[in-house]
Coordinates of C-alpha atoms in Angstrom, one line a residue:
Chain A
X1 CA 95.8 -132.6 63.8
X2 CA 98.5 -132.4 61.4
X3 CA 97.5 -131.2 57.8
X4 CA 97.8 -133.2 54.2
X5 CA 100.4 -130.7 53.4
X6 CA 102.2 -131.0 56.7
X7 CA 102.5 -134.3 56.3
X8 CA 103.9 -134.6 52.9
X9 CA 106.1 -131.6 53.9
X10 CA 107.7 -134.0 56.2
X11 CA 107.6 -137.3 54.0
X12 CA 109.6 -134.8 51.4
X13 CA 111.6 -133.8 53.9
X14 CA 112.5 -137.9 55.2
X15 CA 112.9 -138.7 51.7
X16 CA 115.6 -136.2 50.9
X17 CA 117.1 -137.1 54.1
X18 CA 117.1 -133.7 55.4
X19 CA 116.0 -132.2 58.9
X20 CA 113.8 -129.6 59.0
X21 CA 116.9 -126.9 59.9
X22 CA 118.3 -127.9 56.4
X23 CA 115.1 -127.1 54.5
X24 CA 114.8 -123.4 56.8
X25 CA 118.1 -122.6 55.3
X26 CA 117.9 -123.4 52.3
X27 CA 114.3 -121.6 52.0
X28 CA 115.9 -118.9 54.1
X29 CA 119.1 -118.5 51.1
X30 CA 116.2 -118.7 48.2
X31 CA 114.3 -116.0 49.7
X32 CA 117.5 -113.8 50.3
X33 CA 118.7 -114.6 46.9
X34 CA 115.1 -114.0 45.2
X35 CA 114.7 -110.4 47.2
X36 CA 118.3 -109.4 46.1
X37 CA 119.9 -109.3 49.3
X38 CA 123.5 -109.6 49.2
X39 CA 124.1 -113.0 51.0
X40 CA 126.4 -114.6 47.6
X41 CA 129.5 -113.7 49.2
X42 CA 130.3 -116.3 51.3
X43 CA 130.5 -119.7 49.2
X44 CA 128.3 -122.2 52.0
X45 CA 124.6 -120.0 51.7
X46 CA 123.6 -122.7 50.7
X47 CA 123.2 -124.9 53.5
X48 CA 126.4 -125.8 52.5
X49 CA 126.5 -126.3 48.9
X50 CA 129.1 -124.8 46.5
X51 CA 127.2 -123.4 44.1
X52 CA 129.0 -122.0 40.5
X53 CA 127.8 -118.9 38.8
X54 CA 124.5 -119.0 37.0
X55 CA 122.8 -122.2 40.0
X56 CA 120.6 -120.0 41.1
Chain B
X1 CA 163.5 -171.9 65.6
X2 CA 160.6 -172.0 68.7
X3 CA 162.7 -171.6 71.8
X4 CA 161.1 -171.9 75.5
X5 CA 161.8 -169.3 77.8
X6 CA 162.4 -171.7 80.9
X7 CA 164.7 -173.6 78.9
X8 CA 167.0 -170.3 78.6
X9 CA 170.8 -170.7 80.1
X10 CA 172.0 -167.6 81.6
X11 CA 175.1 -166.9 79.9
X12 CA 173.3 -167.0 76.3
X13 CA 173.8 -163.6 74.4
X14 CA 172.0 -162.7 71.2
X15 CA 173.1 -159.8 68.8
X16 CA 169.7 -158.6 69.1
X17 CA 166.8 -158.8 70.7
X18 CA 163.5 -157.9 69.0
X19 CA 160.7 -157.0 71.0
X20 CA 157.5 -157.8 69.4
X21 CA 155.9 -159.4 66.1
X22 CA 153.8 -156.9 64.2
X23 CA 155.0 -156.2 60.5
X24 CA 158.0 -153.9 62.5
X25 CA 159.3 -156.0 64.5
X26 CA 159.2 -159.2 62.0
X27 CA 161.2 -157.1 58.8
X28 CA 164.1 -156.2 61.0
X29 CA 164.3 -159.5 63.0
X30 CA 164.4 -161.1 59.0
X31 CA 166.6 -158.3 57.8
X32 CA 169.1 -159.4 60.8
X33 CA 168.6 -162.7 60.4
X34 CA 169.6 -162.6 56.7
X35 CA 172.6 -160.9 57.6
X36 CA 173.6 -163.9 59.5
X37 CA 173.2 -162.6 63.5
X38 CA 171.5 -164.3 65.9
X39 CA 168.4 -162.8 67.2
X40 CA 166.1 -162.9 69.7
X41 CA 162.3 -162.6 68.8
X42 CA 160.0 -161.7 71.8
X43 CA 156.3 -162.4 71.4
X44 CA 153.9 -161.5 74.3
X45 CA 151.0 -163.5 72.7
X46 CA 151.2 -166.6 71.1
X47 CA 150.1 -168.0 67.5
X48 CA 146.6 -167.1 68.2
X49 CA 144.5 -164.5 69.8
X50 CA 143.7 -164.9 73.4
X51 CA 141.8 -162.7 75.9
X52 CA 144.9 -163.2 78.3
X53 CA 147.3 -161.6 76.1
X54 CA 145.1 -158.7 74.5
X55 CA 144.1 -157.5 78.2
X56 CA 147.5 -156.3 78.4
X57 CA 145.8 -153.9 75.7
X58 CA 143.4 -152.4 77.9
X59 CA 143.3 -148.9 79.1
X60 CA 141.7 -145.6 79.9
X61 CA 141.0 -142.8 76.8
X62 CA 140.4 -139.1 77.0
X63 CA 140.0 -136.1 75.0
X64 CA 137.6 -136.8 71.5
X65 CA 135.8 -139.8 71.3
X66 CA 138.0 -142.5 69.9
X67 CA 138.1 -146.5 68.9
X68 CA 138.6 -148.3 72.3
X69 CA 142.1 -149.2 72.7
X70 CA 141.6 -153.2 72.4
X71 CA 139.4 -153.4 69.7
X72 CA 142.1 -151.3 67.0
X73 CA 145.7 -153.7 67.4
X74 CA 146.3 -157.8 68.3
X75 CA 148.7 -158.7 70.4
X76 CA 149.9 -162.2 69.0
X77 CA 152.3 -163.1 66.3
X78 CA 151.8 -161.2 63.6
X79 CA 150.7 -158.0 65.8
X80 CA 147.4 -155.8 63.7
X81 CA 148.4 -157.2 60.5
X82 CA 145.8 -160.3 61.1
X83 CA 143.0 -157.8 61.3
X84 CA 144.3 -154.8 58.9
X85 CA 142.8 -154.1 55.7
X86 CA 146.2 -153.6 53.8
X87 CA 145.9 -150.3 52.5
X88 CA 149.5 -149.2 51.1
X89 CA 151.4 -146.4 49.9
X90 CA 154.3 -144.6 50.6
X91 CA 154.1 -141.2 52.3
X92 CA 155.0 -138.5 50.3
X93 CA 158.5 -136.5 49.7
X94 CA 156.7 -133.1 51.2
X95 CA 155.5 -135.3 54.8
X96 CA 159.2 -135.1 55.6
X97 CA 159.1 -131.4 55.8
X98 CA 157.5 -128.6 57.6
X99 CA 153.8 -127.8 57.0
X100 CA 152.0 -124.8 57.6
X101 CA 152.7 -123.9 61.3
X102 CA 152.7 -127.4 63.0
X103 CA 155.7 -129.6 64.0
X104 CA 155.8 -131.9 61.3
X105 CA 159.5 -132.2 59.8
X106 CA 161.3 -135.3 59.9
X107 CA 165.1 -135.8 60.3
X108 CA 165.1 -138.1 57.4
X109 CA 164.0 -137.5 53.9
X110 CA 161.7 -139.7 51.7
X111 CA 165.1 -140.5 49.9
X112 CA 166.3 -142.3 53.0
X113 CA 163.1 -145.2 52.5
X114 CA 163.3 -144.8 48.5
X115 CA 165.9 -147.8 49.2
X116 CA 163.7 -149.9 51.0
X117 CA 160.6 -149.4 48.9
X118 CA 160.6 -152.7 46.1
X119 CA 161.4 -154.9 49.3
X120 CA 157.8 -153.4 51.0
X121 CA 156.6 -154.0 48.1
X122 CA 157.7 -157.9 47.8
X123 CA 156.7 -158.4 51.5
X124 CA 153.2 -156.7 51.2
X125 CA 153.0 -158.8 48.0
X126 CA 151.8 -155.1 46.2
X127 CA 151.3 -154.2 42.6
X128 CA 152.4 -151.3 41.2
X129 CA 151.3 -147.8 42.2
X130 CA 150.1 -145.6 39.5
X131 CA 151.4 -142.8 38.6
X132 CA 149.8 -139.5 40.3
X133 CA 147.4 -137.5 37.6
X134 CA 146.6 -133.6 38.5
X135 CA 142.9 -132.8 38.8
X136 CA 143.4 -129.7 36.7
X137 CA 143.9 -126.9 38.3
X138 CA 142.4 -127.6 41.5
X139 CA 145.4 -127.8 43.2
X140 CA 144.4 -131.5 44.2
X141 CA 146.0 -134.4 42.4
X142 CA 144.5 -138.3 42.0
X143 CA 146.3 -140.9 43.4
X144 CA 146.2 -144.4 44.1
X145 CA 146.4 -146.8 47.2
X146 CA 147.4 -150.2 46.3
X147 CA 146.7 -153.5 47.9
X148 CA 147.3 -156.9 47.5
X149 CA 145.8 -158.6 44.6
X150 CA 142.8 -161.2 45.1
X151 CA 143.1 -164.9 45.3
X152 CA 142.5 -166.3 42.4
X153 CA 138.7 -166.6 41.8
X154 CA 137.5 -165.1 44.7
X155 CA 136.2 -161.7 44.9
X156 CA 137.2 -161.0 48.4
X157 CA 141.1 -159.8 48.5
X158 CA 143.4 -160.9 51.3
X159 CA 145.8 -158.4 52.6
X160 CA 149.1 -160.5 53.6
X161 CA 149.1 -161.5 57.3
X162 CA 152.4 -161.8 58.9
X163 CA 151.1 -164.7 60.7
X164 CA 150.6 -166.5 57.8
X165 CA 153.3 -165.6 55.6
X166 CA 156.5 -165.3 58.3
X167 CA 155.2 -167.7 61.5
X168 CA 156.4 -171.0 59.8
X169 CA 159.9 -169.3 58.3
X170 CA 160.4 -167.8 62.1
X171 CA 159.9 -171.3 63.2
X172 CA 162.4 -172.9 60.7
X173 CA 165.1 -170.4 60.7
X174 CA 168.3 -171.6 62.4
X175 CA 169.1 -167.4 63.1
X176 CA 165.5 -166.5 64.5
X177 CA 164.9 -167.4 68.5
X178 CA 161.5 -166.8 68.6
X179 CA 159.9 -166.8 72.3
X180 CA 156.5 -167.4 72.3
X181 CA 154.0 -165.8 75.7
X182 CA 157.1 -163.9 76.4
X183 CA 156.5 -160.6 78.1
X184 CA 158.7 -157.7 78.2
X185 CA 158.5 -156.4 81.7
X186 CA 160.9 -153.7 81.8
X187 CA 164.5 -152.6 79.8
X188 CA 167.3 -152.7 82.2
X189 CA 170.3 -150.2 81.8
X190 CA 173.7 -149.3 82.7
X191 CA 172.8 -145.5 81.8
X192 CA 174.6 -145.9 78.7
X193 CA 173.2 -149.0 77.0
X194 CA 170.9 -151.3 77.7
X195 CA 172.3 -154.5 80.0
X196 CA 169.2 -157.1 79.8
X197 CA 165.5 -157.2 78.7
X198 CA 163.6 -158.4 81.7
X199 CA 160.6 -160.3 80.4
X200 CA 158.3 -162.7 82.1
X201 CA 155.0 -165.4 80.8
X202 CA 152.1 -165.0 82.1
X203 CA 152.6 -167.5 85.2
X204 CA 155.7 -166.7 87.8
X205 CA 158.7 -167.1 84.7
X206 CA 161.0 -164.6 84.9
X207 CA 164.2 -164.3 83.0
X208 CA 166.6 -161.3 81.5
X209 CA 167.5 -161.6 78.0
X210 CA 171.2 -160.5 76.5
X211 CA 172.3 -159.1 73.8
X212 CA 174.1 -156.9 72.2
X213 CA 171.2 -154.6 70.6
X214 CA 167.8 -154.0 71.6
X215 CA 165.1 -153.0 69.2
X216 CA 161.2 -152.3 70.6
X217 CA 158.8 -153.0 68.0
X218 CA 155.5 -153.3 70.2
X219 CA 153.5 -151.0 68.6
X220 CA 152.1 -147.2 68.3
X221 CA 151.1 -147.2 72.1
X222 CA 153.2 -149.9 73.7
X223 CA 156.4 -148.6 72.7
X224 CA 155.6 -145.5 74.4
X225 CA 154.2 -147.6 77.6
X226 CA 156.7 -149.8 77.9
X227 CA 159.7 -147.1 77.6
X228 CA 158.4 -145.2 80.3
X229 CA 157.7 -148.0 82.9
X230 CA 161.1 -149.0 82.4
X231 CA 162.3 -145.4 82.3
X232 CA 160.3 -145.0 85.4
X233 CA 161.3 -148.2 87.0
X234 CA 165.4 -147.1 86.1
X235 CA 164.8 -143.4 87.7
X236 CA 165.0 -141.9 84.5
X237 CA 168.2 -143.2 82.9
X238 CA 166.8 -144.5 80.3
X239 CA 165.1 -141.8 78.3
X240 CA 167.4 -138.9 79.3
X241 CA 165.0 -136.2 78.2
X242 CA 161.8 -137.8 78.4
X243 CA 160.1 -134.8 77.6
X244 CA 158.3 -136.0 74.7
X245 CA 158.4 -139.4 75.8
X246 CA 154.6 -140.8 75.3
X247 CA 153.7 -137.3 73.8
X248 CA 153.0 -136.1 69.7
X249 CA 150.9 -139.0 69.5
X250 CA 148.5 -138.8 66.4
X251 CA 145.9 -141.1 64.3
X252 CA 144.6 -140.4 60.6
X253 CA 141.2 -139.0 61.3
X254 CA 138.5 -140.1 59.2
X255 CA 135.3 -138.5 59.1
X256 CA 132.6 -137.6 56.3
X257 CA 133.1 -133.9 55.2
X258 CA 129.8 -133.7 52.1
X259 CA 128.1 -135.5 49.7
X260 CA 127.3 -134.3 46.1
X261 CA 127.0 -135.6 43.0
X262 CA 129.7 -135.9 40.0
X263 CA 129.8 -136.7 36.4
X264 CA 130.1 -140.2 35.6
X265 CA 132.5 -139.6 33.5
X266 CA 134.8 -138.0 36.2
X267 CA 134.5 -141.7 38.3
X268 CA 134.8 -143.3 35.3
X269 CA 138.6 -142.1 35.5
X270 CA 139.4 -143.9 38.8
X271 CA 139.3 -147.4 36.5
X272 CA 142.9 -148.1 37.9
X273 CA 142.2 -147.9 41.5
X274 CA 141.5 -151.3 42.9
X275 CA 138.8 -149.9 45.0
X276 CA 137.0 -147.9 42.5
X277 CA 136.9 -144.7 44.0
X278 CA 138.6 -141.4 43.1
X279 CA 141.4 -140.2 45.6
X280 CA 142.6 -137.1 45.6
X281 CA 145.0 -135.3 48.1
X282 CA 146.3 -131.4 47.9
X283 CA 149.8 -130.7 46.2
X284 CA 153.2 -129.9 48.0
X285 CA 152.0 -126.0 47.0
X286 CA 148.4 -126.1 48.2
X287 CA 149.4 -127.1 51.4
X288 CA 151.8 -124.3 51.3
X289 CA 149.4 -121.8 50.2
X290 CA 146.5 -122.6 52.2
X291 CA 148.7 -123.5 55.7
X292 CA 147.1 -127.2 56.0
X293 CA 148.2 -130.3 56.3
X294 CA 148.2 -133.2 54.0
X295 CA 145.0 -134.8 53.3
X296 CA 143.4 -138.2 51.5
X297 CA 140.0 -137.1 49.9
X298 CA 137.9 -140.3 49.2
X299 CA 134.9 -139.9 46.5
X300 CA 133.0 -142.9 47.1
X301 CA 129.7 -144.0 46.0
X302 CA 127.0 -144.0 48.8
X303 CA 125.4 -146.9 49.0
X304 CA 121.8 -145.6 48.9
X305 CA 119.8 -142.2 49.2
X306 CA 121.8 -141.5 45.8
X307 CA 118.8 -139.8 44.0
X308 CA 117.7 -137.7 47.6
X309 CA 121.2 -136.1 47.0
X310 CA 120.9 -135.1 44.2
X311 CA 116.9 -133.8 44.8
X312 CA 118.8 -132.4 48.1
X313 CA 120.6 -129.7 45.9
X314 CA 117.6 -129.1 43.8
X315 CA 115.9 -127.6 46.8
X316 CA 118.3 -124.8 46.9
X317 CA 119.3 -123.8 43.1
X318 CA 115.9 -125.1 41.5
X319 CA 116.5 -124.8 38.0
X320 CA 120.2 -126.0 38.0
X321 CA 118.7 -129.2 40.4
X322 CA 116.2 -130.2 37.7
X323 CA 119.0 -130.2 35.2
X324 CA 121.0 -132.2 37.7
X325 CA 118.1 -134.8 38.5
X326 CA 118.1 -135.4 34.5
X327 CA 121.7 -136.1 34.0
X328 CA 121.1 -138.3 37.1
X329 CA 118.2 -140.3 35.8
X330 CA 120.2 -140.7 32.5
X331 CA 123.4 -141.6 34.3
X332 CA 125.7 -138.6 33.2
X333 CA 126.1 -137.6 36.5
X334 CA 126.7 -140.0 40.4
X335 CA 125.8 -138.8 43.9
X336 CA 128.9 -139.1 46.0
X337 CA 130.5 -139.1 49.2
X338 CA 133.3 -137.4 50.3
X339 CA 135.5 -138.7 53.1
X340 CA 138.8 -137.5 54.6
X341 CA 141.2 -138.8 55.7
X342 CA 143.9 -136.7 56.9
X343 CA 147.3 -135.6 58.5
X344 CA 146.7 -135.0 62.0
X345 CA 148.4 -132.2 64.1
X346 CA 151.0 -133.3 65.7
X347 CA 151.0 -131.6 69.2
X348 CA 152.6 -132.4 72.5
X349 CA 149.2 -132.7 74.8
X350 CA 148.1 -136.2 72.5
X351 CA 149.3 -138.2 74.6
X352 CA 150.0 -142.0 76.3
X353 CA 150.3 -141.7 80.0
X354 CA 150.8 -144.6 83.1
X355 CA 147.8 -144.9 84.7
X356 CA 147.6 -146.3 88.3
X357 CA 146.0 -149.6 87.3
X358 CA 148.4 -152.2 86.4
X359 CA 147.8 -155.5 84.0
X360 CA 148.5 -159.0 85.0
X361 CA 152.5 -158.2 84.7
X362 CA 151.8 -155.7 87.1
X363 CA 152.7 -152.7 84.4
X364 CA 150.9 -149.7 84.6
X365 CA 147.8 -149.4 82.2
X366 CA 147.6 -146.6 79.6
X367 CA 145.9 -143.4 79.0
X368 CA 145.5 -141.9 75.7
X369 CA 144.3 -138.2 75.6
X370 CA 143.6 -137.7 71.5
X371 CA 142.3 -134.7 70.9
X372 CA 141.9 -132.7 67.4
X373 CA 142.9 -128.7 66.5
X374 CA 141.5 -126.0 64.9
X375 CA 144.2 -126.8 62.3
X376 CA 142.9 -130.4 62.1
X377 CA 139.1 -128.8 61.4
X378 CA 140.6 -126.4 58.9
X379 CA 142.7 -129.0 56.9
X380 CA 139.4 -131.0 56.3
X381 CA 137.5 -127.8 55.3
X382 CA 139.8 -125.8 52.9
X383 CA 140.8 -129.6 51.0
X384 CA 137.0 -130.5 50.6
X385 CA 136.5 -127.1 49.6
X386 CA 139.2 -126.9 46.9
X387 CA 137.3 -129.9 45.3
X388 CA 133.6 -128.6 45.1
X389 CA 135.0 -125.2 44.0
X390 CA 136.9 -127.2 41.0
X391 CA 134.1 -129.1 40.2
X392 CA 131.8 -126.4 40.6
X393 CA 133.6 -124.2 38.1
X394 CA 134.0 -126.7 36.0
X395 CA 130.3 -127.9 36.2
X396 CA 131.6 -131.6 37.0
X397 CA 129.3 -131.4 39.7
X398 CA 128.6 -130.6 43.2
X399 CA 129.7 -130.3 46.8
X400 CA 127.8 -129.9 49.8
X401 CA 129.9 -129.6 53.1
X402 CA 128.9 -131.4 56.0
X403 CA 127.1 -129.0 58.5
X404 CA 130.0 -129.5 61.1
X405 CA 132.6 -128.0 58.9
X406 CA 130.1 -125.4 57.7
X407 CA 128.2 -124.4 60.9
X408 CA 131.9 -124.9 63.1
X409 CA 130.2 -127.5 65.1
X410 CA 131.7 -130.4 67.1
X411 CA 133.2 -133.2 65.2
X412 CA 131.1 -136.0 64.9
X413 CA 130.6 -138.6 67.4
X414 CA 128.7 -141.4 64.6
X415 CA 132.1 -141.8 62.0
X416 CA 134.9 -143.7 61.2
X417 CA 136.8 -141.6 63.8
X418 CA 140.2 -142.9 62.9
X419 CA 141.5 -145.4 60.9
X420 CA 143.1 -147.4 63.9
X421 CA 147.1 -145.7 62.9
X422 CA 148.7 -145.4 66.3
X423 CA 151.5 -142.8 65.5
X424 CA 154.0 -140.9 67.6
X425 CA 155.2 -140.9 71.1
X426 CA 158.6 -141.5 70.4
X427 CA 159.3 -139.5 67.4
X428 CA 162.0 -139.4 65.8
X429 CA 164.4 -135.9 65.4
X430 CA 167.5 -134.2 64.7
X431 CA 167.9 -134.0 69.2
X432 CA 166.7 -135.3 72.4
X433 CA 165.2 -131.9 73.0
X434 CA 162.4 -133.0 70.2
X435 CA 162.2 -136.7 70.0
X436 CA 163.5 -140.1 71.7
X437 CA 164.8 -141.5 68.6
X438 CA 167.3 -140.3 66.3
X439 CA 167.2 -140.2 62.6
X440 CA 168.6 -144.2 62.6
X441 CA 165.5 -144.6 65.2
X442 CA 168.2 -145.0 68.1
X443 CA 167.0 -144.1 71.4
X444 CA 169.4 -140.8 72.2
X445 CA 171.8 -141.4 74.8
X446 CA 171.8 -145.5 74.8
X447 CA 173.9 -146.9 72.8
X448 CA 171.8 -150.0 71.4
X449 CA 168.2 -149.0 71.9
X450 CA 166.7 -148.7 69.0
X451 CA 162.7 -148.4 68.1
X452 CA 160.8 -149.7 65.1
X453 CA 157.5 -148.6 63.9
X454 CA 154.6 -146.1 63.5
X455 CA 155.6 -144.6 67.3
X456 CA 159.0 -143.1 65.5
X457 CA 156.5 -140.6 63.3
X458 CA 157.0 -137.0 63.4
X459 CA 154.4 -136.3 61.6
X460 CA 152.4 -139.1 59.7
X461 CA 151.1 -137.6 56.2
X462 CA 147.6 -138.8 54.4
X463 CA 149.0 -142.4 54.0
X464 CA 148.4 -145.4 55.6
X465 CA 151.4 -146.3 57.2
X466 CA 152.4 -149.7 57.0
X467 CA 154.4 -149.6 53.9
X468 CA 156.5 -146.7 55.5
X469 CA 156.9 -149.2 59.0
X470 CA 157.9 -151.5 56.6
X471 CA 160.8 -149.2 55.3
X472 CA 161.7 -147.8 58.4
X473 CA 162.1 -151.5 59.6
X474 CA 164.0 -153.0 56.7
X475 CA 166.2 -149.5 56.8
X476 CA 166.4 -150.5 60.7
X477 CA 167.6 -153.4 60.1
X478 CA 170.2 -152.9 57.8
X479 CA 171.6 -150.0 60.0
X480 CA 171.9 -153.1 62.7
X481 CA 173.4 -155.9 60.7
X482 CA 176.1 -153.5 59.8
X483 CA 176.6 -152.2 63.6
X484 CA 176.7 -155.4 65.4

């Protein structure tokens, strides 16, 4: 049986209009740009936005 | 005047005969007509839609999904103008030369429509078009479509429909023979020039037409059809080199490529566009630079899901997303969409082919094969990248590219597709070798066959292209009246 958090995971996720492949990519670029892993290079880390200096 | 095709004598010459009635075939028939000849006007329809008629349309598609092949032209007086939407504008000087690596070069310079352009405008019944504005240094610039203006106190607007405007003048006009439900069924020739137009109703008629010139205006697939049934059906001495004959054929594709969001004050600026959106394409040197092809950016206000956009981006820069989601809630900044619309590659394989089905007449059915490039994907990525990297840096907002450009996958099947502009298949070009036309649209190696509209593109820009089948027709038609 799903969870309370599962399910407002997903009502978040329907609202923003977003599949749940959008939100693992965008968690995955947080945590890469959190640790300091070089992943900035490339302009779409962030399931496909183009960020400007100082976003994140 | 309305002429009946039994009533025809046989020793009755025109000095043209125009095949078809969409906005091509009606500008040079007038532009003749005004000159004093006597033409000719073939309609295979009538002066209404009927299935009969537009089941000549039907036909087999290949390659990317597309619009069926009915459902995007009319086949009765007035041709797709009763059902288009009127966008207008001129195509630009640098579509008349060669982009990036494609084959895209005219053999005609904008300078050779320039003429033609205030009488497109007075037929379209078209305001003014603004002035072009750089979008900094982005290496886009905004511009404007125009269309016609509304009726008077109603909101809807009403682009002009040849039917409406032209059917009654066609009818009155003591220089116009216009043939209603008359078919053309195949161009008869000599080898040299054409020696009748063999046309048909939709019953047993059958007659051949005279004259002295010969101009197919049927459309950006039937002109292509019909000149290679009839080159078929005259073993090939017709279309010398037919090797591009039905090929190059090319649309506008239009598909979503992000959504974002964008200071108010940024859409504000689009005030002059009738349409309220902002419009941007690349400049002659970014297409240069980046080795693209020309492309029509549309920012465009979604119609809901405007605040999940902008909570979208706060899930992946957090901080920056709040302060986004405040100038949203206070109205400094707009979610957006960003459409293309673009220049499509213009490459031999697109193509209209016979198939082995004939319609009623008993000609052979089409196939188009439409397929898009790598340099079609590319033009839509770099052009909506050069926008969210300007508004980035200059914090007028955000971009976020669709996952098919970003991830490289398959275009996608639930879009716009194409903006229903049938280009190519007889281009036009400096020799037979390239094209069926030359550069005063007159089919190489016959002396008075001559093509009008979209199917003599090259190359077909970011525009849409009535206005420039407009000029090409008028310019046509001049060429004519001083010929014959």
């Amino acid at each position: 049986m799903d969870s309370q958090r599962d399910r407002a995971g997903r009502f978040l996720l329907w609202k923003a209009g977003l599949s749940r492949r959008d939100v693992m990519k965008a968690l995955l670029s947080l945590a890469f740009a959190s640790s300091g892993v070089a992943f900035a290079a490339k302009p779409h880390d962030s399931a496909g936005w183009i960020l400007a200096p100082g976003d994140r | 005047m309305l002429r009946q095709l039994a009533e025809l004598g046989g020793d009755e010459e025109f000095d043209c005969c125009v095949i078809g009635t969409g906005p091509a075939g009606i500008c040079c028939a007038l532009q003749l007509a005004v000159a004093g000849k006597k033409v000719a006007v073939l309609e295979g329809g009538s002066e209404e839609y009927s299935r009969e008629s537009q089941d000549a349309y039907a036909g087999t598609m290949s390659g990317d999904l597309y619009r069926g092949l009915t459902s995007t032209r009319l086949r009765f007086f007035g041709g797709t103008s009763n059902h288009w939407n009127g966008w207008c504008r001129p195509l630009e000087s640098w579509d008349f030369e060669k982009k990036s690596a494609a084959d895209t070069e005219w053999p005609i310079r904008r300078e050779d429509l320039d003429p033609y352009l205030q009488a497109a405008t007075d037929i379209l019944e078209l305001p003014r078009i603004p002035a072009d504005r750089p979008m900094g240094d982005s290496g886009l610039f905004q511009f404007d479509f125009v269309w016609a203006p509304p009726y008077q106190n109603l909101s809807s607007y009403f682009p002009v429909r040849f039917l409406q405007k032209y059917f009654n003048i066609f009818v009155a006009h003591n220089y116009l023979h216009l043939f209603l439900n008359t078919n053309l069924l195949s161009l008869e020739t000599d080898g040299r020039k054409v020696t009748g137009a063999r046309v048909g109703d939709f019953g047993e008629l059958r007659q051949t037409i005279r004259a002295r010139s010969y101009v197919l205006a049927t459309g950006g697939i039937e002109n292509s059809r019909l000149l290679l049934w009839s080159n078929q059906l005259a073993k090939g001495e017709l279309v010398r080199n037919a090797s591009t004959l039905g090929r190059y054929w090319m649309e506008h594709p239009h598909y979503t490529l992000g959504y974002g969001f964008i200071a108010t004050s940024v859409m504000d600026n689009t005030e002059s566009s009738q349409r309220r959106r902002l419009y941007l394409a690349p400049s002659r040197e970014s297409i240069q630079q980046h080795r693209i092809l020309n492309m029509g950016l549309r920012v465009d206000r979604p119609r809901d899901k405007q605040q999940e956009i902008v909570e979208n981006f706060a899930l992946v820069a957090p901080e920056a997303g709040q302060r986004a989601l405040q100038d949203f809630n206070e109205g400094r900044v707009k979610a957006f969409l960003l459409r293309g619309a673009w220049e499509q590659e213009p490459t031999a394989t697109n193509r209209v082919s016979l198939t082995s089905e004939a319609d009623s007449l008993g000609i052979p059915r089409v196939n188009l094969h439409w397929q898009k490039t790598e340099l079609d994907r590319r033009t839509a990525r770099v052009s909506a990248e050069m926008f969210g990297n300007y508004i980035a840096k200059k914090n007028l907002g955000r971009l976020r590219l669709g996952t098919w450009l970003t991830d490289d996958l398959d275009f996608p099947t639930d879009d716009n597709l194409g903006g229903n502009h049938h280009m190519g298949g007889t281009r036009m070009a400096s020799s037979p070798e390239f094209g069926i036309v030359d550069r005063n649209s007159q089919v190489f190696g016959q002396q008075n066959l001559f093509i009008a509209g979209s199917s003599v593109f090259p190359s077909g820009g970011q525009a849409n292209p009535t206005m420039t089948i407009v000029q090409l027709s008028l310019r046509l038609g001049d060429y004519l009246a001083s010929r014959i």
